[in-house]
XYZ file of C-alpha atoms in Angstrom:
185
model
C 145.553 3.536 132.509
C 146.069 3.933 136.253
C 144.281 0.643 136.998
C 146.437 -1.106 134.411
C 149.603 0.369 135.917
C 148.511 -0.652 139.403
C 147.740 -4.200 138.261
C 151.080 -4.448 136.445
C 152.883 -3.133 139.510
C 151.193 -5.680 141.744
C 152.001 -8.430 139.240
C 155.643 -7.335 139.229
C 155.748 -7.357 143.013
C 154.080 -10.767 143.251
C 156.423 -12.156 140.569
C 159.445 -10.855 142.420
C 158.242 -12.366 145.683
C 157.546 -15.703 143.978
C 160.994 -15.717 142.363
C 162.553 -14.887 145.710
C 160.591 -17.691 147.357
C 161.685 -20.117 144.639
C 165.311 -19.087 145.108
C 164.986 -19.586 148.853
C 163.538 -23.048 148.334
C 166.230 -23.902 145.762
C 168.922 -22.834 148.102
C 167.040 -23.905 151.214
C 169.959 -25.808 152.631
C 172.292 -22.925 152.067
C 169.826 -20.381 153.461
C 169.077 -22.466 156.536
C 172.794 -22.700 157.219
C 173.110 -18.920 157.135
C 173.436 -17.057 160.335
C 170.191 -15.345 161.340
C 172.003 -12.025 161.420
C 172.738 -12.378 157.667
C 169.303 -13.689 156.608
C 167.384 -10.633 157.893
C 169.440 -8.042 156.004
C 169.414 -10.259 152.902
C 165.596 -10.365 152.880
C 165.415 -6.634 153.650
C 167.703 -5.913 150.701
C 165.522 -8.050 148.423
C 162.351 -6.262 149.544
C 164.085 -2.883 149.159
C 165.278 -3.734 145.661
C 161.753 -4.790 144.712
C 160.377 -1.506 146.051
C 162.914 0.495 144.074
C 162.096 -1.364 140.855
C 158.336 -0.867 141.301
C 158.795 2.828 142.123
C 161.030 3.397 139.094
C 158.602 1.611 136.798
C 155.657 3.607 138.172
C 157.557 6.891 137.848
C 158.508 6.136 134.249
C 154.887 5.295 133.403
C 153.750 8.651 134.843
C 156.425 10.511 132.872
C 155.312 8.887 129.625
C 151.640 9.647 130.298
C 152.452 13.279 131.117
C 154.557 13.700 127.980
C 151.616 12.491 125.868
C 149.071 14.724 127.566
C 149.808 17.872 125.509
C 149.380 16.020 122.213
C 146.156 14.417 123.425
C 144.747 17.790 124.438
C 145.430 19.161 120.939
C 143.575 16.237 119.361
C 140.682 16.471 121.794
C 140.425 20.226 121.133
C 139.513 19.288 117.564
C 136.518 17.375 118.920
C 135.417 20.469 120.811
C 135.820 22.466 117.586
C 133.534 19.948 115.867
C 130.915 20.231 118.621
C 131.027 24.037 118.531
C 130.849 24.055 114.741
C 127.506 22.219 114.909
C 126.208 24.197 117.903
C 127.027 27.645 116.609
C 126.452 27.084 112.895
C 123.958 29.941 112.702
C 126.641 32.361 113.979
C 129.194 31.256 111.361
C 129.654 32.206 107.750
C 130.677 28.626 106.942
C 127.877 26.061 106.984
C 128.429 22.588 108.418
C 126.286 20.870 105.801
C 126.221 21.818 102.119
C 123.756 19.988 99.840
C 123.358 17.169 102.380
C 127.138 16.654 102.663
C 129.651 17.860 105.223
C 131.322 21.108 104.232
C 135.040 21.008 103.351
C 135.869 22.637 106.708
C 133.843 20.012 108.595
C 135.432 17.181 106.598
C 138.896 18.551 107.396
C 138.141 18.719 111.129
C 136.735 15.181 111.173
C 139.774 13.878 109.254
C 142.271 15.652 111.536
C 140.485 14.358 114.618
C 140.393 10.775 113.312
C 144.086 10.934 112.397
C 144.968 12.262 115.841
C 142.982 9.485 117.507
C 145.048 6.871 115.686
C 148.152 8.067 117.485
C 147.026 9.656 120.735
C 143.529 8.351 121.536
C 142.988 5.847 124.311
C 141.073 2.668 123.462
C 138.028 4.052 125.287
C 138.021 7.274 123.260
C 138.477 5.380 120.002
C 135.582 3.040 120.877
C 133.378 6.022 121.781
C 134.274 7.741 118.479
C 133.449 4.619 116.465
C 130.170 4.311 118.348
C 129.384 7.967 117.608
C 130.107 7.464 113.897
C 127.925 4.342 113.819
C 125.049 6.093 115.566
C 125.204 9.181 113.341
C 125.233 7.089 110.162
C 121.888 5.424 111.022
C 119.475 8.413 111.013
C 119.611 8.873 114.786
C 117.422 10.996 116.995
C 118.905 14.098 118.581
C 119.008 12.508 122.076
C 120.934 9.516 120.683
C 123.516 11.815 119.150
C 123.782 13.891 122.324
C 124.242 10.847 124.541
C 126.876 9.532 122.158
C 128.727 12.861 122.397
C 128.371 12.677 126.187
C 130.044 9.250 126.191
C 132.815 10.670 124.034
C 133.335 13.583 126.444
C 133.500 11.215 129.415
C 136.094 9.057 127.689
C 138.174 12.134 126.841
C 138.019 13.274 130.471
C 139.002 9.795 131.637
C 141.928 9.657 129.201
C 143.205 13.000 130.491
C 143.066 11.723 134.073
C 139.834 13.366 135.223
C 137.248 11.513 137.257
C 133.693 10.990 136.030
C 132.435 9.769 139.393
C 129.115 11.392 140.213
C 128.375 12.406 136.624
C 125.189 10.998 135.199
C 124.452 10.081 131.613
C 124.044 13.294 129.623
C 125.509 15.649 132.255
C 128.487 16.765 130.164
C 126.501 17.461 127.014
C 123.922 19.388 129.049
C 126.621 22.006 129.647
C 126.191 23.048 126.014
C 122.384 23.253 126.152
C 120.489 26.473 126.813
C 117.985 24.405 128.813
C 119.798 21.459 130.490
C 116.406 19.877 131.195
C 115.955 19.553 127.455
C 117.864 16.240 127.454
C 116.295 13.504 129.512
C 118.584 10.557 130.276
């Protein structure tokens, strides 16, 4: 999101400069006849106006992202509930799987999470979720599932503005393991 905003901001700035250059060329005769004491302030005003527009646009983008954050956190909390439901099944009265099918509670959590992703999930989180669903529907191994969950966790962190720099494949899911060495990436 931040890269996209930066690229759009740069494109806006470049577009403004190109439009200004075109206007200068169009009115080249008029501009060249202007007194040098008028041309400087005119260009400074144009650059200042461009700066104000870019700053306002960037500020508005940040406001929108911040207003969505609370709703995203609620949706992503459902994913953590799903993870914990599978991890701590033995401590719960409710079973995750009943007769080879997801329990009603598990189905409800999956449905709520999927619905929330439709509205609040970033493209990266949605892609990671679809990848997780595809992997889990094909009789996966435990490491495949865990690495898929790890990708999902990284995308959630990224969507909420956290950095994943320095994290290796499997690091986030290892947090949940009693023996982090259990998962080899």
